PDB file of C-alpha atoms in Angstrom:
ATOM      1  CA  MET A   1      -0.254   6.983  13.517  1.00 53.00           C
ATOM      2  CA  ASN A   2       2.985   5.009  13.668  1.00 65.00           C
ATOM      3  CA  SER A   3       5.902   6.461  15.596  1.00 84.00           C
ATOM      4  CA  LEU A   4       9.465   7.154  14.446  1.00 96.00           C
ATOM      5  CA  SER A   5      12.347   7.177  16.914  1.00 97.00           C
ATOM      6  CA  ALA A   6      16.125   7.284  16.975  1.00 97.00           C
ATOM      7  CA  LYS A   7      17.647   5.253  19.808  1.00 97.00           C
ATOM      8  CA  ASP A   8      21.298   6.096  20.532  1.00 97.00           C
ATOM      9  CA  VAL A   9      22.102   6.134  16.812  1.00 97.00           C
ATOM     10  CA  PHE A  10      25.665   6.151  15.488  1.00 97.00           C
ATOM     11  CA  TYR A  11      26.760   5.903  11.886  1.00 96.00           C
ATOM     12  CA  GLU A  12      30.323   5.894  10.637  1.00 93.00           C
ATOM     13  CA  TYR A  13      32.003   5.360   7.319  1.00 85.00           C
ATOM     14  CA  ARG A  14      35.599   4.667   6.444  1.00 82.00           C
ATOM     15  CA  ASN A  15      37.832   5.614   3.569  1.00 76.00           C
ATOM     16  CA  SER A  16      41.526   5.094   2.951  1.00 76.00           C
ATOM     17  CA  PHE A  17      42.500   7.943   5.248  1.00 81.00           C
ATOM     18  CA  GLN A  18      40.031   8.134   8.117  1.00 82.00           C
ATOM     19  CA  THR A  19      36.941   6.941   9.897  1.00 84.00           C
ATOM     20  CA  VAL A  20      34.179   9.544  10.010  1.00 84.00           C
ATOM     21  CA  LYS A  21      31.436   9.498  12.631  1.00 88.00           C
ATOM     22  CA  ALA A  22      28.694  11.126  10.594  1.00 93.00           C
ATOM     23  CA  VAL A  23      26.019  10.516  13.245  1.00 96.00           C
ATOM     24  CA  ASN A  24      27.196  10.465  16.828  1.00 95.00           C
ATOM     25  CA  GLY A  25      24.718   9.225  19.416  1.00 96.00           C
ATOM     26  CA  ILE A  26      21.322  10.700  18.507  1.00 97.00           C
ATOM     27  CA  SER A  27      18.224   9.788  20.480  1.00 97.00           C
ATOM     28  CA  TYR A  28      14.946  11.484  19.606  1.00 97.00           C
ATOM     29  CA  ASP A  29      11.235  10.705  19.277  1.00 97.00           C
ATOM     30  CA  PHE A  30       9.444  12.271  16.310  1.00 97.00           C
ATOM     31  CA  GLU A  31       5.711  12.843  16.663  1.00 95.00           C
ATOM     32  CA  PRO A  32       2.947  13.041  14.051  1.00 95.00           C
ATOM     33  CA  GLY A  33       1.339  16.403  13.448  1.00 96.00           C
ATOM     34  CA  ARG A  34       4.567  18.386  13.679  1.00 97.00           C
ATOM     35  CA  VAL A  35       7.143  19.913  11.352  1.00 97.00           C
ATOM     36  CA  TYR A  36      10.758  19.398  12.394  1.00 98.00           C
ATOM     37  CA  ALA A  37      13.619  21.390  10.875  1.00 97.00           C
ATOM     38  CA  VAL A  38      17.080  19.825  11.149  1.00 97.00           C
ATOM     39  CA  VAL A  39      19.699  22.543  10.722  1.00 96.00           C
ATOM     40  CA  GLY A  40      23.478  22.778  10.895  1.00 93.00           C
ATOM     41  CA  VAL A  41      26.551  23.499   8.807  1.00 92.00           C
ATOM     42  CA  SER A  42      27.509  21.320   5.846  1.00 89.00           C
ATOM     43  CA  GLY A  43      29.102  18.119   7.063  1.00 88.00           C
ATOM     44  CA  SER A  44      27.278  18.102  10.393  1.00 92.00           C
ATOM     45  CA  GLY A  45      25.490  14.838   9.558  1.00 93.00           C
ATOM     46  CA  LYS A  46      22.015  16.092   8.624  1.00 95.00           C
ATOM     47  CA  THR A  47      21.580  14.273   5.319  1.00 93.00           C
ATOM     48  CA  THR A  48      23.149  11.078   6.662  1.00 95.00           C
ATOM     49  CA  PHE A  49      20.680  11.101   9.532  1.00 97.00           C
ATOM     50  CA  LEU A  50      17.785  11.660   7.126  1.00 96.00           C
ATOM     51  CA  SER A  51      18.960   8.663   5.083  1.00 95.00           C
ATOM     52  CA  LEU A  52      18.916   6.517   8.218  1.00 97.00           C
ATOM     53  CA  LEU A  53      15.364   7.676   9.020  1.00 97.00           C
ATOM     54  CA  ALA A  54      14.386   6.770   5.454  1.00 96.00           C
ATOM     55  CA  GLY A  55      15.792   3.266   5.800  1.00 96.00           C
ATOM     56  CA  LEU A  56      18.284   3.840   2.993  1.00 95.00           C
ATOM     57  CA  ASP A  57      20.943   2.590   5.386  1.00 94.00           C
ATOM     58  CA  ILE A  58      21.025   1.233   8.925  1.00 95.00           C
ATOM     59  CA  PRO A  59      22.952   2.591  11.912  1.00 96.00           C
ATOM     60  CA  THR A  60      26.398   1.319  12.790  1.00 96.00           C
ATOM     61  CA  GLU A  61      25.173   1.283  16.402  1.00 96.00           C
ATOM     62  CA  GLY A  62      21.770   1.932  17.954  1.00 97.00           C
ATOM     63  CA  LYS A  63      18.578   1.766  15.955  1.00 97.00           C
ATOM     64  CA  ILE A  64      15.913   3.654  14.085  1.00 97.00           C
ATOM     65  CA  GLU A  65      12.512   2.383  15.179  1.00 97.00           C
ATOM     66  CA  PHE A  66       9.290   2.587  13.211  1.00 95.00           C
ATOM     67  CA  ASP A  67       6.213   1.552  15.156  1.00 93.00           C
ATOM     68  CA  GLY A  68       8.519  -0.055  17.714  1.00 92.00           C
ATOM     69  CA  ASN A  69      10.450  -2.147  15.175  1.00 95.00           C
ATOM     70  CA  ALA A  70      14.066  -1.476  14.200  1.00 97.00           C
ATOM     71  CA  THR A  71      14.573  -0.678  10.512  1.00 96.00           C
ATOM     72  CA  SER A  72      17.367  -3.274  10.546  1.00 95.00           C
ATOM     73  CA  ASP A  73      14.733  -5.954  11.285  1.00 96.00           C
ATOM     74  CA  ILE A  74      11.941  -4.992   8.886  1.00 95.00           C
ATOM     75  CA  ASP A  75      11.471  -5.086   5.121  1.00 95.00           C
ATOM     76  CA  ARG A  76      12.949  -1.676   4.291  1.00 95.00           C
ATOM     77  CA  ASP A  77      11.659  -1.745   0.713  1.00 92.00           C
ATOM     78  CA  ASN A  78       8.145  -2.097   2.096  1.00 92.00           C
ATOM     79  CA  TYR A  79       8.871   0.607   4.678  1.00 94.00           C
ATOM     80  CA  ARG A  80       9.880   3.094   1.972  1.00 92.00           C
ATOM     81  CA  LEU A  81       7.047   2.132  -0.339  1.00 89.00           C
ATOM     82  CA  ASN A  82       4.251   2.345   2.211  1.00 91.00           C
ATOM     83  CA  HIS A  83       5.284   4.435   5.195  1.00 94.00           C
ATOM     84  CA  VAL A  84       7.995   6.988   4.417  1.00 95.00           C
ATOM     85  CA  SER A  85       8.567   9.309   1.455  1.00 93.00           C
ATOM     86  CA  VAL A  86      11.631  11.413   0.720  1.00 93.00           C
ATOM     87  CA  ILE A  87      11.405  14.744  -1.112  1.00 92.00           C
ATOM     88  CA  TYR A  88      14.694  15.929  -2.617  1.00 90.00           C
ATOM     89  CA  GLN A  89      16.142  19.285  -3.599  1.00 89.00           C
ATOM     90  CA  ASN A  90      16.415  18.178  -7.236  1.00 88.00           C
ATOM     91  CA  PHE A  91      12.844  16.739  -7.248  1.00 90.00           C
ATOM     92  CA  ASN A  92      13.855  13.207  -8.434  1.00 92.00           C
ATOM     93  CA  LEU A  93      11.091  12.995 -10.997  1.00 95.00           C
ATOM     94  CA  PHE A  94      11.129  10.651 -13.985  1.00 95.00           C
ATOM     95  CA  TYR A  95      11.585  13.001 -16.911  1.00 94.00           C
ATOM     96  CA  HIS A  96      10.241  10.556 -19.509  1.00 96.00           C
ATOM     97  CA  LEU A  97       6.951  10.222 -17.600  1.00 97.00           C
ATOM     98  CA  THR A  98       4.136  12.754 -17.480  1.00 97.00           C
ATOM     99  CA  VAL A  99       3.273  14.719 -14.363  1.00 97.00           C
ATOM    100  CA  LEU A 100       0.336  12.385 -13.724  1.00 97.00           C
ATOM    101  CA  GLU A 101       2.452   9.267 -14.237  1.00 97.00           C
ATOM    102  CA  ASN A 102       5.086  10.592 -11.852  1.00 96.00           C
ATOM    103  CA  ALA A 103       2.516  11.202  -9.128  1.00 97.00           C
ATOM    104  CA  ALA A 104       0.951   7.783  -9.677  1.00 96.00           C
ATOM    105  CA  TYR A 105       4.255   5.902  -9.908  1.00 95.00           C
ATOM    106  CA  PRO A 106       4.312   4.477  -6.330  1.00 93.00           C
ATOM    107  CA  LEU A 107       0.781   3.209  -6.878  1.00 95.00           C
ATOM    108  CA  TYR A 108       1.830   1.432 -10.067  1.00 95.00           C
ATOM    109  CA  VAL A 109       4.593  -0.235  -8.025  1.00 93.00           C
ATOM    110  CA  LYS A 110       1.959  -1.302  -5.479  1.00 92.00           C
ATOM    111  CA  LYS A 111       0.025  -2.951  -8.359  1.00 93.00           C
ATOM    112  CA  MET A 112      -2.977  -0.657  -7.956  1.00 94.00           C
ATOM    113  CA  PRO A 113      -5.128  -0.726 -11.112  1.00 96.00           C
ATOM    114  CA  LYS A 114      -4.021   2.043 -13.475  1.00 95.00           C
ATOM    115  CA  ALA A 115      -7.333   3.902 -13.498  1.00 96.00           C
ATOM    116  CA  ALA A 116      -7.582   3.926  -9.698  1.00 97.00           C
ATOM    117  CA  ALA A 117      -3.928   4.941  -9.334  1.00 96.00           C
ATOM    118  CA  GLU A 118      -4.310   7.866 -11.685  1.00 96.00           C
ATOM    119  CA  GLU A 119      -7.552   8.991 -10.061  1.00 97.00           C
ATOM    120  CA  LEU A 120      -5.827   9.156  -6.664  1.00 96.00           C
ATOM    121  CA  ALA A 121      -2.791  10.865  -8.202  1.00 96.00           C
ATOM    122  CA  LYS A 122      -5.049  13.502  -9.802  1.00 97.00           C
ATOM    123  CA  GLU A 123      -6.604  14.227  -6.410  1.00 95.00           C
ATOM    124  CA  LYS A 124      -3.180  14.742  -4.806  1.00 94.00           C
ATOM    125  CA  LEU A 125      -1.884  16.880  -7.681  1.00 95.00           C
ATOM    126  CA  LEU A 126      -4.882  19.183  -7.417  1.00 95.00           C
ATOM    127  CA  LYS A 127      -4.365  19.346  -3.657  1.00 91.00           C
ATOM    128  CA  VAL A 128      -0.868  20.800  -4.081  1.00 93.00           C
ATOM    129  CA  GLY A 129      -1.897  23.264  -6.798  1.00 93.00           C
ATOM    130  CA  ILE A 130      -1.122  21.434 -10.038  1.00 95.00           C
ATOM    131  CA  THR A 131      -3.885  22.022 -12.577  1.00 96.00           C
ATOM    132  CA  GLU A 132      -5.527  19.466 -14.851  1.00 96.00           C
ATOM    133  CA  SER A 133      -3.985  21.192 -17.869  1.00 96.00           C
ATOM    134  CA  GLN A 134      -0.550  20.220 -16.522  1.00 97.00           C
ATOM    135  CA  PHE A 135      -1.263  16.528 -15.909  1.00 97.00           C
ATOM    136  CA  ARG A 136      -0.046  15.375 -19.329  1.00 97.00           C
ATOM    137  CA  ARG A 137       3.033  17.569 -19.454  1.00 97.00           C
ATOM    138  CA  LEU A 138       6.559  16.302 -18.896  1.00 97.00           C
ATOM    139  CA  PRO A 139       8.366  17.604 -15.791  1.00 96.00           C
ATOM    140  CA  ASN A 140      10.785  19.784 -17.771  1.00 95.00           C
ATOM    141  CA  MET A 141       7.783  21.769 -18.994  1.00 97.00           C
ATOM    142  CA  LEU A 142       7.128  22.917 -15.410  1.00 96.00           C
ATOM    143  CA  SER A 143       8.852  25.446 -13.184  1.00 94.00           C
ATOM    144  CA  GLY A 144      11.009  24.290 -10.282  1.00 94.00           C
ATOM    145  CA  GLY A 145       8.271  25.084  -7.808  1.00 93.00           C
ATOM    146  CA  GLU A 146       5.749  23.102  -9.824  1.00 95.00           C
ATOM    147  CA  GLN A 147       8.104  20.129 -10.081  1.00 95.00           C
ATOM    148  CA  GLN A 148       8.505  20.139  -6.309  1.00 93.00           C
ATOM    149  CA  ARG A 149       4.716  20.143  -5.963  1.00 94.00           C
ATOM    150  CA  VAL A 150       4.577  17.040  -8.162  1.00 95.00           C
ATOM    151  CA  ALA A 151       7.160  15.383  -5.908  1.00 94.00           C
ATOM    152  CA  ILE A 152       5.009  16.191  -2.875  1.00 93.00           C
ATOM    153  CA  ALA A 153       1.883  14.895  -4.628  1.00 94.00           C
ATOM    154  CA  ARG A 154       3.725  11.632  -5.287  1.00 93.00           C
ATOM    155  CA  ALA A 155       4.518  11.363  -1.574  1.00 90.00           C
ATOM    156  CA  LEU A 156       0.873  11.993  -0.744  1.00 90.00           C
ATOM    157  CA  ALA A 157      -0.386   9.466  -3.265  1.00 91.00           C
ATOM    158  CA  CYS A 158       1.530   6.629  -1.666  1.00 87.00           C
ATOM    159  CA  GLY A 159      -0.002   7.500   1.707  1.00 88.00           C
ATOM    160  CA  SER A 160       3.203   7.904   3.692  1.00 90.00           C
ATOM    161  CA  GLU A 161       2.770   8.881   7.327  1.00 92.00           C
ATOM    162  CA  ILE A 162       6.332  10.228   7.404  1.00 95.00           C
ATOM    163  CA  ILE A 163       7.561  12.883   4.975  1.00 96.00           C
ATOM    164  CA  LEU A 164      11.329  13.469   4.887  1.00 96.00           C
ATOM    165  CA  ALA A 165      12.506  16.488   2.909  1.00 95.00           C
ATOM    166  CA  ASP A 166      16.169  17.130   2.053  1.00 94.00           C
ATOM    167  CA  GLU A 167      16.590  20.845   1.229  1.00 93.00           C
ATOM    168  CA  PRO A 168      13.181  20.932  -0.521  1.00 92.00           C
ATOM    169  CA  THR A 169      13.448  24.676  -1.207  1.00 91.00           C
ATOM    170  CA  GLY A 170      17.111  24.679  -2.195  1.00 88.00           C
ATOM    171  CA  ASN A 171      16.451  25.215  -5.914  1.00 87.00           C
ATOM    172  CA  LEU A 172      13.472  27.554  -5.521  1.00 90.00           C
ATOM    173  CA  ASP A 173      12.947  31.293  -5.323  1.00 89.00           C
ATOM    174  CA  SER A 174      11.524  32.844  -2.163  1.00 89.00           C
ATOM    175  CA  LYS A 175       7.895  32.811  -3.336  1.00 90.00           C
ATOM    176  CA  ASN A 176       7.945  29.157  -4.341  1.00 90.00           C
ATOM    177  CA  SER A 177       9.855  28.317  -1.153  1.00 90.00           C
ATOM    178  CA  ARG A 178       7.091  29.836   0.956  1.00 91.00           C
ATOM    179  CA  ASN A 179       4.474  27.903  -0.996  1.00 92.00           C
ATOM    180  CA  ILE A 180       6.254  24.579  -0.546  1.00 92.00           C
ATOM    181  CA  VAL A 181       6.772  25.190   3.177  1.00 93.00           C
ATOM    182  CA  GLU A 182       3.086  25.997   3.553  1.00 94.00           C
ATOM    183  CA  ILE A 183       2.130  22.738   1.839  1.00 93.00           C
ATOM    184  CA  LEU A 184       4.436  20.767   4.141  1.00 94.00           C
ATOM    185  CA  LYS A 185       3.052  22.538   7.225  1.00 95.00           C
ATOM    186  CA  ASN A 186      -0.486  21.698   6.144  1.00 93.00           C
ATOM    187  CA  LEU A 187       0.457  18.038   5.747  1.00 93.00           C
ATOM    188  CA  ALA A 188       1.611  17.963   9.364  1.00 95.00           C
ATOM    189  CA  HIS A 189      -1.053  20.113  10.964  1.00 96.00           C
ATOM    190  CA  ASP A 190      -4.118  19.144   8.894  1.00 94.00           C
ATOM    191  CA  GLU A 191      -3.311  15.528   8.012  1.00 92.00           C
ATOM    192  CA  ASN A 192      -1.328  14.559  11.133  1.00 94.00           C
ATOM    193  CA  ARG A 193       1.786  13.514   9.231  1.00 94.00           C
ATOM    194  CA  CYS A 194       5.290  13.691  10.630  1.00 96.00           C
ATOM    195  CA  VAL A 195       7.346  16.088   8.481  1.00 97.00           C
ATOM    196  CA  ILE A 196      11.125  16.285   8.941  1.00 97.00           C
ATOM    197  CA  ILE A 197      13.025  18.847   6.855  1.00 97.00           C
ATOM    198  CA  VAL A 198      16.786  19.167   6.481  1.00 96.00           C
ATOM    199  CA  THR A 199      17.460  22.786   5.561  1.00 94.00           C
ATOM    200  CA  HIS A 200      19.943  25.642   5.410  1.00 90.00           C
ATOM    201  CA  ASP A 201      17.108  28.109   4.818  1.00 90.00           C
ATOM    202  CA  PRO A 202      16.362  30.244   7.908  1.00 90.00           C
ATOM    203  CA  SER A 203      12.816  30.941   6.722  1.00 90.00           C
ATOM    204  CA  VAL A 204      12.092  27.200   6.584  1.00 92.00           C
ATOM    205  CA  ALA A 205      13.454  26.731  10.090  1.00 94.00           C
ATOM    206  CA  GLU A 206      11.345  29.628  11.353  1.00 94.00           C
ATOM    207  CA  ALA A 207       8.210  27.969   9.990  1.00 94.00           C
ATOM    208  CA  ALA A 208       8.890  24.659  11.754  1.00 97.00           C
ATOM    209  CA  ASP A 209       7.320  23.618  15.039  1.00 97.00           C
ATOM    210  CA  ILE A 210      10.625  22.284  16.364  1.00 97.00           C
ATOM    211  CA  VAL A 211      14.182  23.142  15.287  1.00 97.00           C
ATOM    212  CA  LEU A 212      16.909  20.556  15.890  1.00 97.00           C
ATOM    213  CA  LYS A 213      20.462  21.820  15.461  1.00 96.00           C
ATOM    214  CA  MET A 214      23.119  19.294  14.485  1.00 95.00           C
ATOM    215  CA  GLU A 215      26.790  19.694  15.181  1.00 94.00           C
ATOM    216  CA  ASP A 216      29.441  16.991  14.729  1.00 93.00           C
ATOM    217  CA  GLY A 217      26.763  14.355  14.139  1.00 94.00           C
ATOM    218  CA  ALA A 218      24.696  15.081  17.253  1.00 96.00           C
ATOM    219  CA  PHE A 219      21.812  17.282  18.285  1.00 95.00           C
ATOM    220  CA  GLU A 220      22.863  20.194  20.461  1.00 89.00           C
TER     221      GLU A 220
END
């Protein structure tokens, strides 16, 4: 299992009025097989840090390392396609594609033959509790909890060792929230994946193996 580390990471952005240090000197080693909850007030830098882990941007100073290589030095498109998946609060599904096509989408991008891609996607959809009768539906025909399950199945289909989740229960009721958290815990504990969740939800934090509190861009 490849490792993910932050090494003295800073990230700042500027506008016409100020320079904001969104991430302010974070160093941390994330291990496979564990669920991490990153908590803190709005504006503390949680989502920015998650974006850096995902390779959507690179640090202003310091580095994010995957398998010992800085994300600034690797092919970040390949990194996101093959090694890290991000699950969002608003699901980020393609609403003109079916449930099955959404789950198989990363495999289409990888040029896997369509039949093989959809067979693997079916396996992952069933794993997260989506039934065969739902495979050909469009996402807006599903509940919020079901749409989030499809998003998780998509992450599983592409085989990512690292699952990053940005408020994955933010649009869900308490029952669906518990179900999604249980799925994410199983991914870490049963499949040895590294799961990092940004959350405001105390119940999500309570379910994590490790809670990391952010304040002013740094871990307390």
